[in-house]
Coordinates of C-alpha atoms in Angstrom, one line a residue:
X13 CA -30.7 2.3 31.7
X14 CA -26.9 2.5 31.9
X15 CA -25.1 2.5 35.2
X16 CA -21.5 2.6 36.1
X17 CA -20.6 0.5 39.1
X18 CA -18.4 1.8 41.9
X19 CA -14.7 1.4 41.5
X20 CA -12.4 1.3 44.5
X21 CA -8.7 1.2 43.8
X22 CA -6.3 0.4 46.7
X23 CA -2.7 1.3 45.9
X24 CA 0.5 0.7 47.7
X25 CA 0.5 2.0 51.3
X26 CA -2.1 4.7 50.7
X27 CA -5.6 4.5 49.3
X28 CA -6.7 6.0 46.1
X29 CA -10.5 5.8 45.9
X30 CA -12.4 6.7 42.8
X31 CA -16.1 6.2 42.9
X32 CA -18.3 6.5 39.8
X33 CA -22.0 6.0 40.0
X34 CA -25.2 7.0 38.3
X35 CA -28.5 6.1 39.7
X36 CA -32.2 6.4 38.8
X37 CA -35.1 6.6 41.2
X38 CA -38.5 8.0 41.3
X39 CA -37.4 10.8 43.6
X40 CA -36.1 14.1 42.4
X41 CA -33.9 16.3 44.6
X42 CA -33.5 20.1 44.2
X43 CA -29.9 21.0 43.8
X44 CA -27.4 19.8 41.2
X45 CA -25.3 17.9 43.7
X46 CA -28.1 15.6 44.8
X47 CA -30.2 15.5 41.6
X48 CA -31.5 12.1 40.6
X49 CA -33.6 11.5 37.5
X50 CA -35.4 8.8 35.7
X51 CA -34.2 10.1 32.3
X52 CA -31.0 8.1 32.3
X53 CA -30.1 7.0 28.8
X54 CA -27.9 7.7 25.8
X55 CA -27.9 11.3 24.8
X56 CA -25.8 13.0 22.2
X57 CA -24.1 16.4 22.5
X58 CA -24.1 19.1 19.9
X59 CA -20.4 18.4 19.3
X60 CA -21.0 14.7 18.6
X61 CA -24.0 15.5 16.3
X62 CA -21.9 17.9 14.3
X63 CA -19.1 15.4 14.0
X64 CA -21.5 12.6 12.8
X65 CA -22.9 14.8 10.1
X66 CA -19.5 15.9 8.8
X67 CA -18.1 14.5 5.6
X68 CA -14.7 15.4 4.3
X69 CA -10.9 15.2 4.7
X70 CA -10.7 16.6 8.2
X71 CA -12.0 13.3 9.7
X72 CA -9.9 10.1 9.3
X73 CA -11.6 7.1 7.7
X74 CA -11.7 4.0 9.8
X75 CA -10.5 0.4 9.0
X76 CA -12.0 -2.4 11.0
X77 CA -9.9 -5.6 11.3
X78 CA -11.3 -8.9 12.6
X79 CA -9.5 -11.5 14.6
X80 CA -8.8 -15.3 14.5
X81 CA -11.6 -17.2 12.7
X82 CA -13.2 -13.8 11.9
X83 CA -13.7 -14.0 8.1
X84 CA -15.7 -16.3 5.9
X85 CA -13.5 -18.5 3.6
X86 CA -14.4 -20.2 0.4
X87 CA -12.6 -22.3 -2.2
X88 CA -12.3 -20.0 -5.2
X89 CA -11.9 -22.9 -7.5
X90 CA -15.3 -24.4 -6.9
X91 CA -17.0 -21.8 -4.7
X92 CA -17.4 -24.3 -1.9
X93 CA -17.8 -22.9 1.7
X94 CA -14.7 -23.4 3.8
X95 CA -15.6 -21.4 6.9
X96 CA -18.5 -19.4 8.1
X97 CA -21.6 -21.2 6.8
X98 CA -22.2 -24.2 9.0
X99 CA -24.9 -26.8 8.2
X100 CA -26.8 -29.5 10.0
X101 CA -24.9 -32.2 8.2
X102 CA -21.7 -30.9 9.9
X103 CA -23.4 -31.7 13.3
X104 CA -24.9 -35.1 12.4
X105 CA -22.3 -36.5 10.0
X106 CA -19.1 -34.7 10.9
X107 CA -16.8 -32.9 8.6
X108 CA -16.1 -34.5 5.2
X109 CA -12.6 -35.2 4.1
X110 CA -12.9 -32.7 1.3
X111 CA -14.0 -30.0 3.8
X112 CA -11.0 -30.8 6.1
X113 CA -8.6 -30.6 3.2
X114 CA -10.0 -27.1 2.3
X115 CA -9.9 -25.9 5.9
X116 CA -6.3 -26.9 6.4
X117 CA -3.4 -24.8 5.4
X118 CA -1.4 -26.6 2.8
X119 CA 1.9 -28.2 3.8
X120 CA 4.9 -28.5 1.5
X121 CA 8.3 -30.0 2.5
X122 CA 11.2 -27.6 2.2
X123 CA 9.1 -24.6 1.0
X124 CA 8.7 -21.4 3.0
X125 CA 5.3 -20.7 4.5
X126 CA 4.8 -17.5 2.4
X127 CA 5.4 -19.5 -0.8
X128 CA 2.7 -22.1 -0.1
X129 CA -0.6 -21.2 -1.7
X130 CA -4.0 -22.8 -2.2
X131 CA -7.4 -21.9 -3.6
X132 CA -9.0 -20.7 -0.3
X133 CA -9.8 -17.0 -0.1
X134 CA -11.5 -14.7 2.4
X135 CA -14.6 -13.0 1.1
X136 CA -16.6 -11.5 3.9
X137 CA -16.6 -10.5 7.6
X138 CA -18.1 -13.0 10.1
X139 CA -20.5 -10.2 11.0
X140 CA -23.7 -12.2 11.3
X141 CA -25.3 -11.7 14.7
X142 CA -25.7 -15.5 15.1
X143 CA -25.5 -18.6 13.1
X144 CA -28.0 -21.2 14.2
X145 CA -27.8 -24.9 13.5
X146 CA -30.5 -27.1 14.9
X147 CA -30.4 -25.2 18.2
X148 CA -26.7 -24.6 18.3
X149 CA -25.6 -21.0 18.4
X150 CA -22.3 -19.7 17.2
X151 CA -21.8 -16.1 18.4
X152 CA -19.9 -13.9 16.0
X153 CA -21.8 -10.7 16.8
X154 CA -18.7 -8.8 18.0
X155 CA -18.0 -7.6 14.4
X156 CA -21.5 -6.6 13.7
X157 CA -21.6 -4.6 16.9
X158 CA -18.3 -3.0 16.1
X159 CA -19.6 -1.9 12.8
X160 CA -22.9 -0.7 14.2
X161 CA -21.1 1.6 16.7
X162 CA -19.1 3.1 13.9
X163 CA -22.2 3.5 11.6
X164 CA -24.0 5.3 14.5
X165 CA -21.1 7.7 14.6
X166 CA -21.6 8.7 11.0
X167 CA -19.1 6.5 9.3
X168 CA -20.4 4.9 6.1
X169 CA -19.3 2.1 3.8
X170 CA -19.2 2.3 0.0
X171 CA -22.6 0.6 -0.3
X172 CA -24.2 3.0 2.2
X173 CA -23.5 6.2 0.3
X174 CA -26.8 6.5 -1.6
X175 CA -28.9 5.6 1.5
X176 CA -27.0 8.1 3.8
X177 CA -26.8 10.8 1.1
X178 CA -23.1 11.0 1.3
X179 CA -20.4 11.2 -1.3
X180 CA -17.4 9.6 0.3
X181 CA -16.9 6.3 2.1
X182 CA -15.3 6.5 5.5
X183 CA -15.6 3.0 6.9
X184 CA -13.7 0.0 5.4
X185 CA -13.5 -3.6 6.5
X186 CA -10.2 -5.5 6.0
X187 CA -10.8 -9.3 6.0
X188 CA -8.0 -11.8 5.5
X189 CA -7.2 -15.5 5.5
X190 CA -6.7 -16.0 9.2
X191 CA -5.0 -19.4 8.7
X192 CA -1.9 -17.8 7.2
X193 CA 1.0 -16.2 9.0
X194 CA 0.3 -12.8 10.6
X195 CA 3.1 -11.2 8.6
X196 CA 1.6 -12.3 5.3
X197 CA -1.6 -10.6 6.4
X198 CA 0.3 -7.5 7.4
X199 CA 1.5 -7.3 3.7
X200 CA -2.2 -7.6 2.6
X201 CA -3.1 -4.9 5.1
X202 CA -0.4 -2.6 3.7
X203 CA -1.7 -3.1 0.1
X204 CA -5.3 -2.5 1.3
X205 CA -4.3 0.8 3.0
X206 CA -2.5 2.0 -0.1
X207 CA -5.4 1.1 -2.3
X208 CA -7.9 2.9 -0.2
X209 CA -5.5 5.8 0.3
X210 CA -5.1 6.3 -3.5
X211 CA -8.9 6.0 -3.9
X212 CA -9.6 8.7 -1.3
X213 CA -6.9 11.0 -2.6
X214 CA -8.6 10.8 -6.0
X215 CA -12.0 11.5 -4.5
X216 CA -10.7 14.4 -2.4
X217 CA -9.2 16.0 -5.4
X218 CA -12.5 15.6 -7.3
X219 CA -14.6 17.0 -4.5
X220 CA -12.4 19.6 -2.9
X221 CA -9.6 20.3 -5.3
X222 CA -6.9 18.9 -2.8
X223 CA -4.2 17.2 -4.7
X224 CA -2.2 14.3 -3.1
X225 CA -3.8 14.8 0.3
X226 CA -2.0 12.9 3.1
X227 CA -4.8 10.5 3.9
X228 CA -4.5 9.1 7.4
X229 CA -6.5 6.1 8.8
X230 CA -7.8 5.1 12.2
X231 CA -7.9 1.4 12.9
X232 CA -10.1 -0.7 15.2
X233 CA -8.7 -4.2 15.5
X234 CA -10.1 -7.2 17.4
X235 CA -8.1 -10.0 19.0
X236 CA -5.5 -11.3 16.6
X237 CA -6.2 -8.4 14.3
X238 CA -4.5 -6.2 17.0
X239 CA -1.3 -8.2 16.7
X240 CA -1.4 -7.7 12.9
X241 CA -1.9 -4.0 13.4
X242 CA 0.9 -3.6 15.9
X243 CA 3.3 -5.4 13.7
X244 CA 2.3 -3.1 10.8
X245 CA 2.8 0.0 12.9
X246 CA 6.3 -1.2 13.9
X247 CA 7.6 -2.6 10.7
X248 CA 5.3 -1.7 7.8
X249 CA 5.2 -4.5 5.3
X250 CA 8.7 -5.7 6.0
X251 CA 9.3 -9.5 6.5
X252 CA 10.3 -11.0 9.8
X253 CA 13.9 -10.6 10.8
X254 CA 16.0 -12.6 13.3
X255 CA 17.1 -9.3 14.9
X256 CA 14.1 -7.0 14.3
X257 CA 14.5 -3.2 14.5
X258 CA 11.3 -1.2 14.5
X259 CA 11.1 1.5 11.8
X260 CA 7.5 2.5 12.7
X261 CA 6.8 2.6 9.0
X262 CA 3.1 1.9 9.4
X263 CA 2.7 5.0 11.6
X264 CA 3.1 7.1 8.5
X265 CA -0.4 6.2 7.5
X266 CA -2.2 5.6 10.8
X267 CA -3.1 8.1 13.5
X268 CA -5.4 6.2 16.0
X269 CA -5.5 2.5 16.8
X270 CA -8.2 1.0 19.0
X271 CA -7.1 -2.5 20.1
X272 CA -9.9 -4.7 21.4
X273 CA -9.3 -7.9 23.4
X274 CA -5.9 -8.7 21.8
X275 CA -3.8 -11.4 23.4
X276 CA -0.6 -9.4 23.0
X277 CA 1.4 -12.0 25.0
X278 CA -0.5 -14.9 23.5
X279 CA -3.1 -17.1 25.3
X280 CA -3.1 -20.5 26.8
X281 CA -6.2 -21.9 25.0
X282 CA -4.1 -22.2 21.9
X283 CA -2.0 -25.0 23.4
X284 CA -5.2 -27.0 24.3
X285 CA -6.6 -26.5 20.8
X286 CA -3.4 -27.6 19.1
X287 CA -3.3 -30.7 21.2
X288 CA -7.0 -31.6 21.7
X289 CA -8.7 -29.9 18.8
X290 CA -11.1 -27.0 18.4
X291 CA -14.9 -27.1 19.0
X292 CA -16.5 -24.1 17.3
X293 CA -19.6 -24.4 19.6
X294 CA -21.1 -26.9 22.0
X295 CA -22.6 -29.7 20.0
X296 CA -20.4 -29.2 17.0
X297 CA -17.8 -31.9 16.0
X298 CA -14.2 -31.2 17.0
X299 CA -11.8 -30.0 14.4
X300 CA -8.8 -32.4 14.8
X301 CA -5.4 -31.1 16.1
X302 CA -3.8 -32.1 12.8
X303 CA -6.0 -29.7 10.9
X304 CA -5.6 -26.8 13.4
X305 CA -1.8 -27.6 13.4
X306 CA -1.6 -26.6 9.8
X307 CA -2.8 -23.0 10.5
X308 CA 0.4 -20.9 10.8
X309 CA -1.4 -18.1 12.6
X310 CA -2.4 -20.0 15.8
X311 CA 1.2 -20.7 16.7
X312 CA 1.8 -16.9 16.7
X313 CA -0.7 -16.7 19.6
X314 CA 0.7 -19.4 21.9
X315 CA 1.8 -17.9 25.2
X316 CA 5.0 -15.9 24.8
X317 CA 8.1 -17.3 26.5
X318 CA 8.1 -14.5 29.2
X319 CA 4.8 -15.8 30.6
X320 CA 6.1 -19.2 31.6
X321 CA 2.7 -20.6 31.0
X322 CA 3.3 -24.3 30.8
X323 CA 5.3 -26.4 33.3
X324 CA 5.9 -30.1 33.8
X325 CA 3.6 -31.7 36.3
X326 CA 6.4 -33.5 38.0
X327 CA 8.4 -30.3 38.4
X328 CA 5.9 -27.4 38.6
X329 CA 8.4 -25.0 40.1
X330 CA 11.1 -25.9 37.6
X331 CA 11.8 -24.5 34.2
X332 CA 8.8 -23.9 32.0
X333 CA 8.3 -25.7 28.7
X334 CA 9.8 -24.0 25.7
X335 CA 6.8 -23.9 23.5
X336 CA 8.8 -22.9 20.4
X337 CA 11.0 -26.0 20.6
X338 CA 10.0 -28.6 18.0
X339 CA 11.7 -31.3 20.2
X340 CA 9.3 -30.6 23.1
X341 CA 6.4 -31.1 20.7
X342 CA 7.8 -34.4 19.5
X343 CA 8.6 -35.6 23.0
X344 CA 5.1 -34.7 24.3
X345 CA 3.4 -35.9 21.1
X346 CA 1.6 -32.7 20.5
X347 CA -0.4 -31.7 17.4
X348 CA 1.3 -32.5 14.2
X349 CA 4.0 -34.4 16.1
X350 CA 1.4 -36.9 17.5
X351 CA 1.6 -40.2 15.5
X352 CA -2.1 -40.8 16.3
X353 CA -2.9 -37.8 14.0
X354 CA -1.7 -39.8 10.9
X355 CA -5.3 -40.8 10.1
X356 CA -5.9 -37.1 9.4
X357 CA -2.6 -36.6 7.6
X358 CA -3.7 -39.3 5.2
X359 CA -6.7 -37.0 4.4
X360 CA -4.5 -33.9 4.0
X361 CA -1.8 -35.7 2.0
X362 CA -3.6 -38.3 -0.1
X363 CA -0.7 -38.6 -2.5
X364 CA 1.9 -39.4 0.2
X365 CA 1.7 -43.1 0.7
X366 CA 3.7 -43.9 3.9
X367 CA 3.3 -42.7 7.5
X368 CA 7.0 -41.9 7.6
X369 CA 6.8 -39.6 4.6
X370 CA 3.7 -37.9 5.9
X371 CA 5.3 -37.4 9.3
X372 CA 8.4 -35.9 7.7
X373 CA 6.2 -33.3 5.9
X374 CA 4.1 -32.6 9.1
X375 CA 7.2 -32.1 11.3
X376 CA 8.8 -29.8 8.7
X377 CA 5.6 -27.7 8.7
X378 CA 5.5 -27.7 12.5
X379 CA 9.2 -26.5 12.7
X380 CA 8.5 -23.7 10.2
X381 CA 5.4 -22.5 12.1
X382 CA 7.2 -22.5 15.5
X383 CA 10.2 -20.6 14.2
X384 CA 8.0 -18.0 12.5
X385 CA 6.0 -17.7 15.8
X386 CA 9.1 -17.2 17.9
X387 CA 10.4 -14.5 15.6
X388 CA 7.0 -12.8 15.5
X389 CA 6.8 -12.8 19.3
X390 CA 10.3 -11.3 19.5
X391 CA 9.4 -8.6 17.0
X392 CA 6.4 -7.5 19.0
X393 CA 8.3 -7.3 22.3
X394 CA 11.0 -4.9 21.1
X395 CA 11.0 -1.7 23.2
X396 CA 11.1 1.3 20.9
X397 CA 9.5 4.7 21.1
X398 CA 6.5 5.0 18.8
X399 CA 6.1 8.3 16.9
X400 CA 4.0 10.8 18.8
X401 CA 1.5 11.3 15.9
X402 CA 0.0 7.8 16.5
X403 CA -2.0 6.9 19.6
X404 CA -2.9 3.4 20.9
X405 CA -6.1 2.8 22.8
X406 CA -6.8 -0.5 24.5
X407 CA -10.2 -2.0 25.4
X408 CA -10.0 -5.3 27.3
X409 CA -12.2 -7.6 29.4
X410 CA -11.2 -8.6 32.9
X411 CA -14.3 -10.2 34.4
X412 CA -13.8 -13.9 33.4
X413 CA -11.7 -16.6 34.9
X414 CA -9.1 -17.2 32.2
X415 CA -6.4 -19.8 31.8
X416 CA -3.0 -18.6 33.0
X417 CA -0.9 -21.6 33.7
X418 CA -1.0 -25.3 32.8
X419 CA 1.0 -28.4 33.7
X420 CA 1.8 -31.2 31.2
X421 CA 2.5 -34.8 31.9
X422 CA 5.8 -35.8 30.4
X423 CA 4.6 -39.3 29.5
X424 CA 1.2 -38.6 28.1
X425 CA 1.5 -35.0 26.9
X426 CA -1.8 -34.2 28.6
X427 CA -2.3 -30.6 29.6
X428 CA -4.2 -29.5 32.8
X429 CA -5.0 -26.0 33.8
X430 CA -3.6 -25.2 37.2
X431 CA -3.9 -21.4 37.5
X432 CA -6.6 -19.0 36.4
X433 CA -6.6 -15.2 36.5
X434 CA -8.6 -12.2 35.3
X435 CA -9.3 -11.8 31.7
X436 CA -12.0 -12.2 29.0
X437 CA -12.0 -16.0 28.9
X438 CA -9.5 -16.0 26.0
X439 CA -6.9 -13.2 26.7
X440 CA -5.7 -12.5 30.2
X441 CA -5.8 -8.8 31.1
X442 CA -2.0 -8.9 31.6
X443 CA -1.7 -10.3 28.1
X444 CA -3.9 -7.6 26.6
X445 CA -1.9 -4.9 28.3
X446 CA 1.3 -6.8 27.3
X447 CA 2.1 -6.5 31.0
X448 CA 5.1 -8.7 32.0
X449 CA 4.9 -8.0 35.7
X450 CA 5.0 -11.4 37.6
X451 CA 3.4 -11.9 41.0
X452 CA 6.6 -13.2 42.6
X453 CA 8.4 -10.0 41.5
X454 CA 5.5 -7.6 42.0
X455 CA 6.0 -3.9 41.0
X456 CA 3.4 -1.1 41.5
X457 CA 3.0 -0.2 37.9
X458 CA 2.3 -1.9 34.6
X459 CA 5.5 -3.1 32.9
X460 CA 4.7 -3.0 29.2
X461 CA 6.8 -2.4 26.1
X462 CA 3.7 -0.8 24.6
X463 CA 3.0 2.9 25.3
X464 CA -0.7 2.8 25.6
X465 CA -2.5 6.2 25.3
X466 CA -5.5 4.9 27.2
X467 CA -6.5 1.5 28.7
X468 CA -10.1 0.7 29.4
X469 CA -11.0 -2.3 31.5
X470 CA -14.5 -3.7 30.9
X471 CA -16.9 -6.2 32.6
X472 CA -17.1 -8.3 29.4
X473 CA -15.9 -11.5 27.8
X474 CA -13.8 -11.8 24.6
X475 CA -16.7 -11.6 22.1
X476 CA -18.7 -9.3 24.4
X477 CA -16.4 -6.4 24.7
X478 CA -17.8 -4.6 21.7
X479 CA -21.3 -5.1 23.0
X480 CA -20.6 -3.4 26.4
X481 CA -21.8 0.0 27.3
X482 CA -18.2 1.0 28.1
X483 CA -17.1 0.3 24.5
X484 CA -20.1 1.9 22.9
X485 CA -19.8 5.0 25.0
X486 CA -16.0 5.5 24.9
X487 CA -15.1 4.7 21.3
X488 CA -17.0 7.7 19.9
X489 CA -15.1 9.9 22.3
X490 CA -11.7 8.6 21.4
X491 CA -12.4 8.6 17.6
X492 CA -14.4 11.9 17.3
X493 CA -13.5 14.2 20.2
X494 CA -10.1 13.3 21.6
X495 CA -7.4 15.0 19.5
X496 CA -4.0 13.5 18.7
X497 CA -1.0 15.3 17.4
X498 CA -1.7 14.6 13.7
X499 CA -5.0 16.5 14.0
X500 CA -3.1 19.8 14.5
X501 CA -1.3 19.9 11.2
X502 CA -4.2 18.4 9.2
X503 CA -6.9 20.9 10.5
X504 CA -4.5 23.9 10.1
X505 CA -3.6 22.8 6.6
X506 CA -7.2 22.3 5.5
X507 CA -8.3 25.7 7.0
X508 CA -5.4 27.4 5.2
X509 CA -6.2 26.0 1.8
X510 CA -10.0 25.7 2.0
X511 CA -10.9 28.6 4.3
X512 CA -13.1 28.7 7.4
X513 CA -16.3 29.4 5.4
X514 CA -16.4 26.1 3.5
X515 CA -19.3 23.9 4.5
X516 CA -17.0 20.9 5.0
X517 CA -14.9 22.8 7.5
X518 CA -17.5 24.6 9.6
X519 CA -17.8 21.9 12.2
X520 CA -14.1 22.0 13.1
X521 CA -12.4 24.4 15.3
X522 CA -8.6 25.0 15.3
X523 CA -7.1 22.8 18.0
X524 CA -5.0 24.5 20.7
X525 CA -1.6 22.9 20.5
X526 CA -1.2 22.6 24.3
X527 CA -4.6 20.9 24.5
X528 CA -3.5 18.2 22.0
X529 CA -0.2 17.7 23.7
X530 CA -1.8 17.3 27.0
X531 CA -3.9 14.4 25.5
X532 CA -0.9 12.7 23.9
X533 CA 1.7 13.0 26.6
X534 CA -0.1 10.8 29.1

């Protein structure tokens, strides 16, 4: 049984009260306004059923993008597992030196991050419901649940075509090496979109005789995948610039984006992980800070400067720590700048014989990662009007105490959380909304550089958002029923060249322009 709890919103001097409730009892009242019924569940309308059965160019295919740690990695040279298949020996014996070398992102003095390569490749979504190791559970079900929701809506992957008796795939998964910089993975996403676009254009021509159809995609992106998607919308596959100017190149190929639990202003846990290490699950050994510190992507999720997330413990009301300043990391002995991490640098750099030489390489890598992260944060915060054809929907969790501010001891570099706020346990709700309103300068509205079409707050944690009824019930509506501006031209074009009598058009009505504009002008 699904229930929607009451919501009371108090606003400014007046009160705006919205109450939503659904109940189930054994009593039944006559009259629509007091009717109560036991038969509360999930029911599908005729419109939804017709949409689910539809196959053809009128419905955009969907690309699902995972977040940080969200794909399985392997060494393509020897096929060894790098991430995603954990064993009992990892628990009892700890990680081997060979494993830590594979798991780290390679470091090379004087070379740009984008030019440094290794043999590690992504090969699969972390979509297993659970990975169990001698009683330890690693929950990665968010991606399986996300895919299940889409499959229930009638979207199919290429390997489901025979089973579902369909001719065209409409569901694609984009997995990437989450250790690398987000902009590198943006370029991979661009290539992926063009590859699938060319494939579908060919299939549409074969099936329907439509040549060079303007294939558009919808995207559902979780966590860090949302940051990758937003950069792609704003800049396409262009590299980072010191003075970024959004071209909105990616919007040419994307109409709807559903962002799920994305820390759009970064999140504080990253600082703790970079200084104390990462524990995948309780009972698992800790991945050392030196290993995590090689991952370029994690720096791009440290709290953005505008959040003032870390202060000095001896001056908590003073200026916040500049998390992009390599000198601050050296002074505080954080991550790769911590001399105590040399024992792991020896593992990562076995051919470099002295601590001084290893430290030089590590600090060079740290500086490059921080500079890239600063430019990435700057690029995402540029205020610019997004083309009206693309709509952004945000799903976020706000029911878990989430780290908001930490203090750091100048002498020891030790971090301590001093303020918590609402979020999903990883991303604050303000970070997800990219809301820069500060309590000391309170304003009555969200202050965000992102023009969200819709924002949905859910009673869920970071990996539980996709398992919530609110996600399961609303995503089909926003993907299948809510029109955006691009739908007008596409449906009219298809009706013009294919005709209303064609079987692959019969489920679609011509959208009223005013109806679509009312949805997209919110």
